[in-house]
PDB file of C-alpha atoms and ligand atoms in Angstrom:
ATOM      1  CA  MET A   1       4.739  20.261  35.766  1.00 55.00           C
ATOM      2  CA  SER A   2       7.583  20.674  33.313  1.00 52.00           C
ATOM      3  CA  ILE A   3       7.824  18.564  30.184  1.00 55.00           C
ATOM      4  CA  SER A   4      11.433  18.113  29.182  1.00 55.00           C
ATOM      5  CA  ILE A   5      11.011  18.509  25.461  1.00 54.00           C
ATOM      6  CA  PHE A   6      13.285  20.970  23.708  1.00 48.00           C
ATOM      7  CA  GLU A   7      11.416  21.449  20.464  1.00 63.00           C
ATOM      8  CA  GLU A   8       8.553  23.466  21.791  1.00 65.00           C
ATOM      9  CA  GLY A   9       5.740  24.239  19.474  1.00 85.00           C
ATOM     10  CA  ILE A  10       6.289  21.861  16.582  1.00 91.00           C
ATOM     11  CA  LEU A  11       2.712  20.584  16.808  1.00 96.00           C
ATOM     12  CA  GLU A  12       1.214  23.715  18.357  1.00 96.00           C
ATOM     13  CA  GLY A  13      -2.031  24.821  16.745  1.00 97.00           C
ATOM     14  CA  LYS A  14      -2.059  21.909  14.318  1.00 97.00           C
ATOM     15  CA  ASP A  15      -4.925  19.545  13.597  1.00 98.00           C
ATOM     16  CA  MET A  16      -4.601  15.789  14.081  1.00 98.00           C
ATOM     17  CA  LEU A  17      -6.631  14.473  11.174  1.00 98.00           C
ATOM     18  CA  SER A  18      -4.462  11.714   9.773  1.00 98.00           C
ATOM     19  CA  THR A  19      -1.225   9.849  10.358  1.00 98.00           C
ATOM     20  CA  LYS A  20      -0.261  10.159   6.678  1.00 98.00           C
ATOM     21  CA  ASN A  21       1.621  13.398   7.053  1.00 96.00           C
ATOM     22  CA  LEU A  22       3.062  12.855  10.516  1.00 97.00           C
ATOM     23  CA  THR A  23       6.830  12.488  10.476  1.00 97.00           C
ATOM     24  CA  ARG A  24       8.612   9.838  12.477  1.00 98.00           C
ATOM     25  CA  HIS A  25      10.104  12.673  14.494  1.00 96.00           C
ATOM     26  CA  GLU A  26       6.629  14.001  15.378  1.00 97.00           C
ATOM     27  CA  ILE A  27       5.369  10.525  16.265  1.00 98.00           C
ATOM     28  CA  GLU A  28       8.298  10.006  18.620  1.00 97.00           C
ATOM     29  CA  LEU A  29       7.815  13.435  20.145  1.00 96.00           C
ATOM     30  CA  ILE A  30       4.234  12.407  20.990  1.00 97.00           C
ATOM     31  CA  PHE A  31       5.552   9.148  22.480  1.00 97.00           C
ATOM     32  CA  ASN A  32       8.164  10.996  24.552  1.00 96.00           C
ATOM     33  CA  VAL A  33       5.603  13.372  25.984  1.00 96.00           C
ATOM     34  CA  ALA A  34       3.189  10.468  26.616  1.00 97.00           C
ATOM     35  CA  ARG A  35       5.902   8.694  28.597  1.00 97.00           C
ATOM     36  CA  GLN A  36       6.349  11.762  30.783  1.00 95.00           C
ATOM     37  CA  MET A  37       2.593  12.071  31.242  1.00 96.00           C
ATOM     38  CA  LYS A  38       2.515   8.854  33.255  1.00 93.00           C
ATOM     39  CA  SER A  39       3.787  10.651  36.330  1.00 90.00           C
ATOM     40  CA  GLU A  40       1.164  13.398  35.875  1.00 88.00           C
ATOM     41  CA  LEU A  41      -1.754  11.009  36.342  1.00 89.00           C
ATOM     42  CA  THR A  42      -1.571  11.439  40.104  1.00 87.00           C
ATOM     43  CA  ASN A  43       0.023  14.883  40.324  1.00 86.00           C
ATOM     44  CA  ASN A  44      -2.853  17.376  40.268  1.00 86.00           C
ATOM     45  CA  CYS A  45      -1.291  18.747  37.100  1.00 93.00           C
ATOM     46  CA  ASP A  46      -2.458  22.170  35.902  1.00 95.00           C
ATOM     47  CA  LEU A  47      -0.684  22.327  32.550  1.00 96.00           C
ATOM     48  CA  LEU A  48      -3.932  23.003  30.665  1.00 97.00           C
ATOM     49  CA  ARG A  49      -5.706  25.042  33.321  1.00 96.00           C
ATOM     50  CA  HIS A  50      -8.246  27.437  31.725  1.00 97.00           C
ATOM     51  CA  LYS A  51      -8.221  25.410  28.496  1.00 98.00           C
ATOM     52  CA  ILE A  52     -11.463  23.836  27.297  1.00 98.00           C
ATOM     53  CA  LEU A  53     -11.828  20.637  25.319  1.00 98.00           C
ATOM     54  CA  LEU A  54     -14.998  20.004  23.322  1.00 98.00           C
ATOM     55  CA  THR A  55     -15.772  16.396  22.463  1.00 98.00           C
ATOM     56  CA  PHE A  56     -18.283  16.261  19.593  1.00 96.00           C
ATOM     57  CA  PHE A  57     -19.324  12.696  18.862  1.00 96.00           C
ATOM     58  CA  PHE A  58     -21.768  12.009  16.051  1.00 94.00           C
ATOM     59  CA  GLU A  59     -21.121   8.257  16.519  1.00 94.00           C
ATOM     60  CA  PRO A  60     -21.001   6.118  19.688  1.00 94.00           C
ATOM     61  CA  SER A  61     -17.762   5.752  21.618  1.00 96.00           C
ATOM     62  CA  THR A  62     -16.644   4.514  25.007  1.00 97.00           C
ATOM     63  CA  ARG A  63     -12.842   4.631  24.937  1.00 98.00           C
ATOM     64  CA  THR A  64     -12.005   7.515  22.628  1.00 98.00           C
ATOM     65  CA  ARG A  65     -14.349  10.076  24.107  1.00 98.00           C
ATOM     66  CA  LEU A  66     -13.810   9.141  27.733  1.00 98.00           C
ATOM     67  CA  SER A  67     -10.032   8.924  27.417  1.00 98.00           C
ATOM     68  CA  PHE A  68      -9.850  12.367  25.813  1.00 98.00           C
ATOM     69  CA  GLU A  69     -12.063  13.762  28.558  1.00 98.00           C
ATOM     70  CA  THR A  70      -9.995  12.073  31.259  1.00 97.00           C
ATOM     71  CA  ALA A  71      -6.789  13.278  29.604  1.00 98.00           C
ATOM     72  CA  MET A  72      -7.980  16.906  29.612  1.00 98.00           C
ATOM     73  CA  GLN A  73      -9.086  16.728  33.228  1.00 97.00           C
ATOM     74  CA  ARG A  74      -5.834  15.063  34.311  1.00 96.00           C
ATOM     75  CA  LEU A  75      -4.047  18.089  32.857  1.00 97.00           C
ATOM     76  CA  GLY A  76      -6.199  20.545  34.761  1.00 97.00           C
ATOM     77  CA  GLY A  77      -8.378  21.600  31.822  1.00 98.00           C
ATOM     78  CA  SER A  78     -12.113  21.330  31.505  1.00 98.00           C
ATOM     79  CA  VAL A  79     -14.436  19.535  29.132  1.00 98.00           C
ATOM     80  CA  ILE A  80     -17.692  20.279  27.372  1.00 98.00           C
ATOM     81  CA  SER A  81     -19.286  17.500  25.408  1.00 97.00           C
ATOM     82  CA  VAL A  82     -21.787  16.595  22.732  1.00 94.00           C
ATOM     83  CA  PRO A  83     -21.731  12.862  23.402  1.00 90.00           C
ATOM     84  CA  THR A  84     -24.225  12.042  20.669  1.00 87.00           C
ATOM     85  CA  ALA A  85     -25.464  13.923  17.631  1.00 82.00           C
ATOM     86  CA  ALA A  86     -29.004  13.357  18.879  1.00 83.00           C
ATOM     87  CA  VAL A  87     -28.600  16.174  21.400  1.00 83.00           C
ATOM     88  CA  SER A  88     -27.214  18.676  18.896  1.00 85.00           C
ATOM     89  CA  ARG A  89     -28.774  20.682  16.076  1.00 87.00           C
ATOM     90  CA  SER A  90     -26.860  18.484  13.626  1.00 83.00           C
ATOM     91  CA  ASN A  91     -29.447  15.782  13.968  1.00 79.00           C
ATOM     92  CA  ASP A  92     -32.793  17.522  14.070  1.00 75.00           C
ATOM     93  CA  GLN A  93     -35.037  18.725  11.273  1.00 77.00           C
ATOM     94  CA  ILE A  94     -32.584  21.522  10.481  1.00 79.00           C
ATOM     95  CA  ALA A  95     -29.552  19.181  10.291  1.00 83.00           C
ATOM     96  CA  GLU A  96     -27.021  21.962  10.741  1.00 91.00           C
ATOM     97  CA  THR A  97     -24.057  21.479   8.435  1.00 92.00           C
ATOM     98  CA  ILE A  98     -20.579  20.454   9.558  1.00 93.00           C
ATOM     99  CA  GLU A  99     -19.283  23.790   8.286  1.00 94.00           C
ATOM    100  CA  ASN A 100     -21.738  25.816  10.351  1.00 95.00           C
ATOM    101  CA  THR A 101     -21.184  23.660  13.404  1.00 95.00           C
ATOM    102  CA  ALA A 102     -17.406  24.025  13.110  1.00 96.00           C
ATOM    103  CA  ARG A 103     -17.614  27.828  12.856  1.00 96.00           C
ATOM    104  CA  THR A 104     -19.837  27.860  15.904  1.00 96.00           C
ATOM    105  CA  ILE A 105     -17.902  25.632  18.274  1.00 95.00           C
ATOM    106  CA  GLN A 106     -14.610  27.531  17.930  1.00 95.00           C
ATOM    107  CA  SER A 107     -16.164  30.202  20.150  1.00 97.00           C
ATOM    108  CA  TYR A 108     -16.660  27.680  22.931  1.00 98.00           C
ATOM    109  CA  ALA A 109     -13.448  25.666  23.195  1.00 98.00           C
ATOM    110  CA  ASP A 110      -9.676  25.654  22.622  1.00 98.00           C
ATOM    111  CA  VAL A 111      -9.525  22.225  20.988  1.00 98.00           C
ATOM    112  CA  VAL A 112     -12.169  19.873  19.616  1.00 98.00           C
ATOM    113  CA  VAL A 113     -12.284  16.109  19.170  1.00 98.00           C
ATOM    114  CA  VAL A 114     -14.715  14.983  16.471  1.00 98.00           C
ATOM    115  CA  ARG A 115     -16.079  11.549  15.555  1.00 97.00           C
ATOM    116  CA  HIS A 116     -18.341  11.375  12.538  1.00 95.00           C
ATOM    117  CA  LEU A 117     -19.723   8.674  10.278  1.00 94.00           C
ATOM    118  CA  VAL A 118     -18.704  10.410   7.044  1.00 95.00           C
ATOM    119  CA  ASP A 119     -15.234  10.020   5.504  1.00 97.00           C
ATOM    120  CA  GLY A 120     -13.354  13.307   5.454  1.00 97.00           C
ATOM    121  CA  SER A 121     -15.740  15.036   7.864  1.00 96.00           C
ATOM    122  CA  SER A 122     -12.963  15.924  10.340  1.00 97.00           C
ATOM    123  CA  ALA A 123     -11.039  17.661   7.572  1.00 97.00           C
ATOM    124  CA  ARG A 124     -14.173  19.602   6.627  1.00 96.00           C
ATOM    125  CA  PHE A 125     -14.570  20.496  10.284  1.00 96.00           C
ATOM    126  CA  ALA A 126     -10.973  21.714  10.424  1.00 98.00           C
ATOM    127  CA  GLU A 127     -11.342  23.853   7.312  1.00 98.00           C
ATOM    128  CA  HIS A 128     -13.994  25.925   9.045  1.00 97.00           C
ATOM    129  CA  CYS A 129     -12.563  25.999  12.540  1.00 96.00           C
ATOM    130  CA  ASP A 130      -9.597  27.991  13.868  1.00 97.00           C
ATOM    131  CA  ILE A 131      -8.925  25.760  16.864  1.00 98.00           C
ATOM    132  CA  PRO A 132      -7.085  22.401  16.594  1.00 98.00           C
ATOM    133  CA  VAL A 133      -9.348  19.587  15.410  1.00 98.00           C
ATOM    134  CA  ILE A 134      -8.601  16.001  16.387  1.00 98.00           C
ATOM    135  CA  ASN A 135     -10.110  13.236  14.286  1.00 98.00           C
ATOM    136  CA  ALA A 136     -11.589  10.582  16.569  1.00 98.00           C
ATOM    137  CA  GLY A 137     -12.709   8.489  13.603  1.00 98.00           C
ATOM    138  CA  ASP A 138     -14.302   9.644  10.343  1.00 98.00           C
ATOM    139  CA  GLY A 139     -16.304   6.988   8.550  1.00 97.00           C
ATOM    140  CA  ASP A 140     -14.078   4.301   7.041  1.00 96.00           C
ATOM    141  CA  ASN A 141     -11.230   6.747   6.592  1.00 98.00           C
ATOM    142  CA  GLU A 142      -8.967   7.148   9.649  1.00 98.00           C
ATOM    143  CA  HIS A 143      -8.687   7.007  13.428  1.00 98.00           C
ATOM    144  CA  PRO A 144      -5.225   8.490  13.958  1.00 98.00           C
ATOM    145  CA  THR A 145      -5.100   8.659  17.751  1.00 98.00           C
ATOM    146  CA  GLN A 146      -6.019   4.969  17.964  1.00 98.00           C
ATOM    147  CA  ALA A 147      -3.054   4.161  15.722  1.00 98.00           C
ATOM    148  CA  LEU A 148      -0.739   6.285  17.853  1.00 98.00           C
ATOM    149  CA  LEU A 149      -1.746   4.503  21.033  1.00 99.00           C
ATOM    150  CA  ASP A 150      -1.445   1.132  19.290  1.00 98.00           C
ATOM    151  CA  MET A 151       2.082   1.962  18.164  1.00 98.00           C
ATOM    152  CA  TYR A 152       3.023   3.397  21.542  1.00 98.00           C
ATOM    153  CA  THR A 153       1.895   0.128  23.166  1.00 98.00           C
ATOM    154  CA  ILE A 154       4.080  -1.896  20.805  1.00 98.00           C
ATOM    155  CA  MET A 155       6.969   0.537  21.299  1.00 98.00           C
ATOM    156  CA  GLU A 156       6.811   0.217  25.066  1.00 98.00           C
ATOM    157  CA  GLU A 157       6.858  -3.573  24.796  1.00 98.00           C
ATOM    158  CA  ARG A 158       9.457  -4.028  22.053  1.00 97.00           C
ATOM    159  CA  GLY A 159      11.545  -0.894  22.463  1.00 97.00           C
ATOM    160  CA  SER A 160      11.304  -0.210  18.724  1.00 98.00           C
ATOM    161  CA  LEU A 161       8.937  -0.218  15.784  1.00 98.00           C
ATOM    162  CA  ASP A 162      11.670  -0.798  13.228  1.00 98.00           C
ATOM    163  CA  GLY A 163      11.661  -4.355  11.925  1.00 98.00           C
ATOM    164  CA  LEU A 164       8.142  -4.997  13.227  1.00 98.00           C
ATOM    165  CA  LYS A 165       6.232  -7.883  11.665  1.00 98.00           C
ATOM    166  CA  ILE A 166       2.526  -7.432  12.321  1.00 98.00           C
ATOM    167  CA  LEU A 167      -0.564  -9.287  11.141  1.00 98.00           C
ATOM    168  CA  MET A 168      -3.825  -7.348  10.815  1.00 98.00           C
ATOM    169  CA  ILE A 169      -6.880  -9.611  10.882  1.00 96.00           C
ATOM    170  CA  GLY A 170     -10.483  -8.901   9.959  1.00 93.00           C
ATOM    171  CA  ASP A 171     -12.175  -5.991   8.246  1.00 92.00           C
ATOM    172  CA  MET A 172      -9.573  -4.007   6.317  1.00 95.00           C
ATOM    173  CA  LYS A 173     -12.114  -1.233   5.762  1.00 93.00           C
ATOM    174  CA  PHE A 174     -11.673  -0.467   9.444  1.00 94.00           C
ATOM    175  CA  ARG A 175     -10.304   3.065   9.853  1.00 97.00           C
ATOM    176  CA  ALA A 176      -7.771   2.461  12.639  1.00 97.00           C
ATOM    177  CA  LYS A 177      -5.957  -0.094  10.496  1.00 97.00           C
ATOM    178  CA  HIS A 178      -5.532   2.525   7.780  1.00 98.00           C
ATOM    179  CA  SER A 179      -4.047   5.030  10.229  1.00 98.00           C
ATOM    180  CA  LEU A 180      -1.812   2.316  11.660  1.00 98.00           C
ATOM    181  CA  GLY A 181      -0.515   1.354   8.229  1.00 98.00           C
ATOM    182  CA  TYR A 182       0.212   4.966   7.292  1.00 98.00           C
ATOM    183  CA  ALA A 183       2.078   5.598  10.542  1.00 98.00           C
ATOM    184  CA  LEU A 184       4.056   2.348  10.372  1.00 98.00           C
ATOM    185  CA  SER A 185       5.266   3.340   6.907  1.00 98.00           C
ATOM    186  CA  LYS A 186       7.500   5.904   8.657  1.00 98.00           C
ATOM    187  CA  TYR A 187       9.534   3.088  10.248  1.00 98.00           C
ATOM    188  CA  ASN A 188      12.225   0.873   8.742  1.00 98.00           C
ATOM    189  CA  ASP A 189      11.785  -2.732   7.624  1.00 98.00           C
ATOM    190  CA  VAL A 190       8.191  -3.036   8.813  1.00 98.00           C
ATOM    191  CA  GLN A 191       6.277  -5.956   7.302  1.00 98.00           C
ATOM    192  CA  VAL A 192       2.477  -5.934   7.486  1.00 98.00           C
ATOM    193  CA  TYR A 193       0.404  -9.011   6.689  1.00 98.00           C
ATOM    194  CA  LEU A 194      -3.318  -8.664   6.017  1.00 98.00           C
ATOM    195  CA  LEU A 195      -5.832 -11.450   6.565  1.00 96.00           C
ATOM    196  CA  SER A 196      -9.439 -10.680   5.721  1.00 93.00           C
ATOM    197  CA  PRO A 197     -12.397 -12.224   3.938  1.00 90.00           C
ATOM    198  CA  GLU A 198     -12.750 -11.367   0.274  1.00 91.00           C
ATOM    199  CA  ASN A 199     -15.524  -8.812   0.845  1.00 90.00           C
ATOM    200  CA  LEU A 200     -13.607  -6.986   3.591  1.00 92.00           C
ATOM    201  CA  ARG A 201     -10.234  -6.634   1.905  1.00 95.00           C
ATOM    202  CA  LEU A 202      -8.209  -3.427   1.880  1.00 97.00           C
ATOM    203  CA  PRO A 203     -10.044  -0.888  -0.313  1.00 97.00           C
ATOM    204  CA  ILE A 204      -8.349   0.519  -3.386  1.00 98.00           C
ATOM    205  CA  ARG A 205      -7.969   4.006  -1.890  1.00 98.00           C
ATOM    206  CA  GLU A 206      -5.982   2.700   1.086  1.00 98.00           C
ATOM    207  CA  ARG A 207      -4.050   0.259  -1.117  1.00 98.00           C
ATOM    208  CA  GLU A 208      -2.878   3.219  -3.190  1.00 98.00           C
ATOM    209  CA  GLU A 209      -1.930   5.160  -0.074  1.00 98.00           C
ATOM    210  CA  PHE A 210       0.006   2.218   1.404  1.00 98.00           C
ATOM    211  CA  ASP A 211       1.869   1.950  -1.915  1.00 98.00           C
ATOM    212  CA  ARG A 212       2.506   5.682  -2.107  1.00 98.00           C
ATOM    213  CA  LEU A 213       3.893   5.733   1.431  1.00 98.00           C
ATOM    214  CA  GLY A 214       6.075   2.695   0.744  1.00 98.00           C
ATOM    215  CA  LEU A 215       4.480   0.397   3.320  1.00 98.00           C
ATOM    216  CA  ARG A 216       5.483  -3.230   2.740  1.00 98.00           C
ATOM    217  CA  TYR A 217       2.324  -5.323   3.006  1.00 98.00           C
ATOM    218  CA  GLU A 218       1.105  -8.685   1.790  1.00 98.00           C
ATOM    219  CA  GLU A 219      -2.308 -10.324   1.825  1.00 98.00           C
ATOM    220  CA  ILE A 220      -2.341 -13.851   3.184  1.00 98.00           C
ATOM    221  CA  THR A 221      -5.006 -16.537   3.527  1.00 96.00           C
ATOM    222  CA  LYS A 222      -4.096 -18.252   6.787  1.00 95.00           C
ATOM    223  CA  VAL A 223      -2.358 -17.317  10.003  1.00 97.00           C
ATOM    224  CA  GLU A 224      -0.238 -20.493  10.013  1.00 97.00           C
ATOM    225  CA  ASP A 225       1.802 -19.229   7.061  1.00 96.00           C
ATOM    226  CA  VAL A 226       3.296 -16.338   9.035  1.00 98.00           C
ATOM    227  CA  ILE A 227       2.663 -17.001  12.726  1.00 98.00           C
ATOM    228  CA  SER A 228       6.229 -18.007  13.583  1.00 98.00           C
ATOM    229  CA  GLU A 229       7.714 -14.745  12.311  1.00 98.00           C
ATOM    230  CA  LEU A 230       5.229 -12.316  13.879  1.00 98.00           C
ATOM    231  CA  ASN A 231       5.872  -9.817  16.669  1.00 98.00           C
ATOM    232  CA  ALA A 232       2.242  -8.728  16.897  1.00 98.00           C
ATOM    233  CA  ILE A 233      -1.311  -9.516  15.847  1.00 98.00           C
ATOM    234  CA  TYR A 234      -3.860  -6.727  15.494  1.00 98.00           C
ATOM    235  CA  ILE A 235      -7.438  -7.952  15.401  1.00 97.00           C
ATOM    236  CA  HIS A 236     -10.706  -6.087  15.232  1.00 89.00           C
ATOM    237  CA  PRO A 237     -14.388  -7.050  15.057  1.00 79.00           C
ATOM    238  CA  THR A 238     -16.169  -6.623  11.783  1.00 68.00           C
ATOM    239  CA  GLY A 239     -19.002  -4.147  11.760  1.00 56.00           C
ATOM    240  CA  ARG A 240     -20.086  -5.527   8.416  1.00 49.00           C
ATOM    241  CA  ALA A 241     -20.835  -9.153   7.698  1.00 50.00           C
ATOM    242  CA  ARG A 242     -20.015  -9.835  11.319  1.00 49.00           C
ATOM    243  CA  SER A 243     -21.934 -13.107  11.462  1.00 54.00           C
ATOM    244  CA  GLU A 244     -20.211 -14.351   8.340  1.00 54.00           C
ATOM    245  CA  VAL A 245     -16.753 -13.577   9.662  1.00 49.00           C
ATOM    246  CA  SER A 246     -17.339 -14.628  13.222  1.00 50.00           C
ATOM    247  CA  GLN A 247     -18.436 -18.107  12.152  1.00 60.00           C
ATOM    248  CA  ASP A 248     -15.124 -18.637  10.455  1.00 70.00           C
ATOM    249  CA  ASP A 249     -12.176 -19.468  12.725  1.00 84.00           C
ATOM    250  CA  THR A 250      -9.784 -18.120  10.082  1.00 90.00           C
ATOM    251  CA  TYR A 251     -10.500 -14.648  11.389  1.00 91.00           C
ATOM    252  CA  ARG A 252     -10.529 -15.459  15.097  1.00 91.00           C
ATOM    253  CA  VAL A 253      -7.644 -15.342  17.548  1.00 96.00           C
ATOM    254  CA  SER A 254      -7.283 -17.608  20.569  1.00 96.00           C
ATOM    255  CA  LEU A 255      -4.439 -19.297  22.444  1.00 97.00           C
ATOM    256  CA  ASN A 256      -4.581 -22.014  19.827  1.00 96.00           C
ATOM    257  CA  THR A 257      -3.883 -19.459  17.066  1.00 97.00           C
ATOM    258  CA  ILE A 258      -0.627 -18.361  18.683  1.00 98.00           C
ATOM    259  CA  LYS A 259       0.640 -21.753  19.872  1.00 97.00           C
ATOM    260  CA  ASN A 260       3.447 -21.724  17.288  1.00 98.00           C
ATOM    261  CA  ALA A 261       4.277 -18.035  17.709  1.00 98.00           C
ATOM    262  CA  GLU A 262       7.290 -16.468  19.415  1.00 98.00           C
ATOM    263  CA  LYS A 263       6.748 -16.509  23.163  1.00 97.00           C
ATOM    264  CA  ASP A 264       6.641 -12.698  23.318  1.00 98.00           C
ATOM    265  CA  ILE A 265       4.057 -12.164  20.556  1.00 98.00           C
ATOM    266  CA  LEU A 266       1.727  -9.246  21.322  1.00 98.00           C
ATOM    267  CA  VAL A 267      -2.014  -9.442  20.740  1.00 98.00           C
ATOM    268  CA  LEU A 268      -3.605  -6.047  20.205  1.00 98.00           C
ATOM    269  CA  HIS A 269      -7.244  -5.103  19.792  1.00 98.00           C
ATOM    270  CA  PRO A 270      -8.688  -1.567  19.805  1.00 97.00           C
ATOM    271  CA  LEU A 271     -11.859  -2.827  21.572  1.00 96.00           C
ATOM    272  CA  PRO A 272     -14.762  -3.251  21.842  1.00 94.00           C
ATOM    273  CA  ARG A 273     -14.492  -6.937  21.059  1.00 92.00           C
ATOM    274  CA  PHE A 274     -17.135  -9.314  19.854  1.00 88.00           C
ATOM    275  CA  ASP A 275     -16.191 -13.002  19.648  1.00 88.00           C
ATOM    276  CA  GLU A 276     -13.253 -12.667  17.259  1.00 92.00           C
ATOM    277  CA  LEU A 277     -10.813 -12.549  20.193  1.00 95.00           C
ATOM    278  CA  SER A 278     -11.029 -15.329  22.745  1.00 95.00           C
ATOM    279  CA  THR A 279     -11.007 -14.413  26.402  1.00 96.00           C
ATOM    280  CA  ASN A 280      -8.568 -17.276  26.950  1.00 97.00           C
ATOM    281  CA  ILE A 281      -5.775 -14.859  25.972  1.00 98.00           C
ATOM    282  CA  ASP A 282      -6.796 -12.184  28.488  1.00 98.00           C
ATOM    283  CA  SER A 283      -4.805 -13.449  31.434  1.00 97.00           C
ATOM    284  CA  THR A 284      -1.632 -14.152  29.440  1.00 98.00           C
ATOM    285  CA  PRO A 285       1.281 -11.736  28.881  1.00 98.00           C
ATOM    286  CA  HIS A 286       0.319 -11.629  25.177  1.00 98.00           C
ATOM    287  CA  ALA A 287      -2.853  -9.628  25.833  1.00 98.00           C
ATOM    288  CA  LYS A 288      -2.153  -5.913  25.353  1.00 98.00           C
ATOM    289  CA  TYR A 289      -5.636  -4.535  24.766  1.00 98.00           C
ATOM    290  CA  PHE A 290      -6.165  -3.144  28.231  1.00 98.00           C
ATOM    291  CA  ASP A 291      -2.646  -1.675  28.118  1.00 98.00           C
ATOM    292  CA  GLN A 292      -3.806   0.010  24.904  1.00 98.00           C
ATOM    293  CA  VAL A 293      -6.741   1.482  26.825  1.00 98.00           C
ATOM    294  CA  PHE A 294      -4.415   2.842  29.527  1.00 98.00           C
ATOM    295  CA  ASN A 295      -1.886   4.121  26.989  1.00 98.00           C
ATOM    296  CA  GLY A 296      -4.707   5.887  25.171  1.00 98.00           C
ATOM    297  CA  VAL A 297      -4.986   8.289  28.083  1.00 98.00           C
ATOM    298  CA  LEU A 298      -1.243   9.062  28.006  1.00 98.00           C
ATOM    299  CA  ILE A 299      -1.187   9.554  24.242  1.00 98.00           C
ATOM    300  CA  ARG A 300      -4.213  11.837  24.379  1.00 98.00           C
ATOM    301  CA  MET A 301      -2.740  13.820  27.262  1.00 98.00           C
ATOM    302  CA  ALA A 302       0.402  14.261  25.169  1.00 97.00           C
ATOM    303  CA  LEU A 303      -1.551  15.319  22.091  1.00 98.00           C
ATOM    304  CA  LEU A 304      -3.650  17.860  23.949  1.00 98.00           C
ATOM    305  CA  ALA A 305      -0.545  19.379  25.541  1.00 97.00           C
ATOM    306  CA  LEU A 306       1.345  19.482  22.240  1.00 97.00           C
ATOM    307  CA  LEU A 307      -1.488  20.895  20.113  1.00 97.00           C
ATOM    308  CA  LEU A 308      -2.172  23.534  22.744  1.00 97.00           C
ATOM    309  CA  GLY A 309       1.503  24.506  22.836  1.00 94.00           C
ATOM    310  CA  LYS A 310       2.172  23.377  26.390  1.00 87.00           C
ATOM    311  CA  ALA A 311       4.762  20.712  25.647  1.00 79.00           C
TER     312      ALA A 311
HETATM  313  N1   CP B 401     -11.163   1.898  20.167  1.00 76.19           N
HETATM  314  C1   CP B 401     -12.192   2.763  20.050  1.00 76.19           C
HETATM  315  O1   CP B 401     -12.189   3.655  19.189  1.00 76.19           O
HETATM  316  O2   CP B 401     -13.188   2.563  20.949  1.00 76.19           O
HETATM  317  P1   CP B 401     -14.509   3.441  21.083  1.00 76.19           P
HETATM  318  O3   CP B 401     -15.325   3.211  19.825  1.00 76.19           O
HETATM  319  O4   CP B 401     -15.184   2.936  22.304  1.00 76.19           O
HETATM  320  O5   CP B 401     -14.104   4.881  21.177  1.00 76.19           O
END
């Protein structure tokens, strides 16, 4: 396989901990490589032959872990996995520290994907580890690869992220929404609307970061106020106060919610879903959540190739 990118090495050896410091140029490089990866899905590609990916998940995951593992195998590499902290020494009576674990695993793999329940844990991992560390979600902080695949999905549909008007609904403490906001701040004329219950509003730390990065965002109280101008809705279940939120239709999306929207409005959801997103959207062209799942493999293939210096 040959990837036709002419800026070899700009992400080589780097960690992927956050979207805050990614440039627009780097984001679009990842998208360009992801686009080329589509043809490698069925090509017996050996781009990452002899490379080993370690997936270390201290929290449950279906999509993130499996898509990274698929991505590595599609590129001819191999995978070792700690699919749950319960089978590692991080979760027994010794409770081995992140620092010790990080120093250890660099002897076993060429790149590691980490999900952890503590904010900032991926960065701590990276500080003590000489191989690239990819943050697969750290507490309420960030989930950068989810944001990249979300944006890639919108990009493939709209052809551009500039001028995007997107509504984020639900728990604004949710990490992928933070990463998405940071990454969207690199694009021109983006308008983000936020709709969440009082107790799940955007935390002060992320508010300050959105402001620092110059993201234009506004909190609203009902979808009807903005529905006609939206290009996309991004909805997510609430881990906290789920029953409270799910009983309130304000924070649910169904065909009825988008009846006054532009006919090409996109509905995105990182999955898994609870009952905040009606299945009556699934068979319409608005539903992009299973495209997001598919695109997650391409984005993660691209990231692995770029961080390992093969694209
Ligand atoms: N979207 C997402 O992060 O899904 P998982 O929790 O299944 O990895």
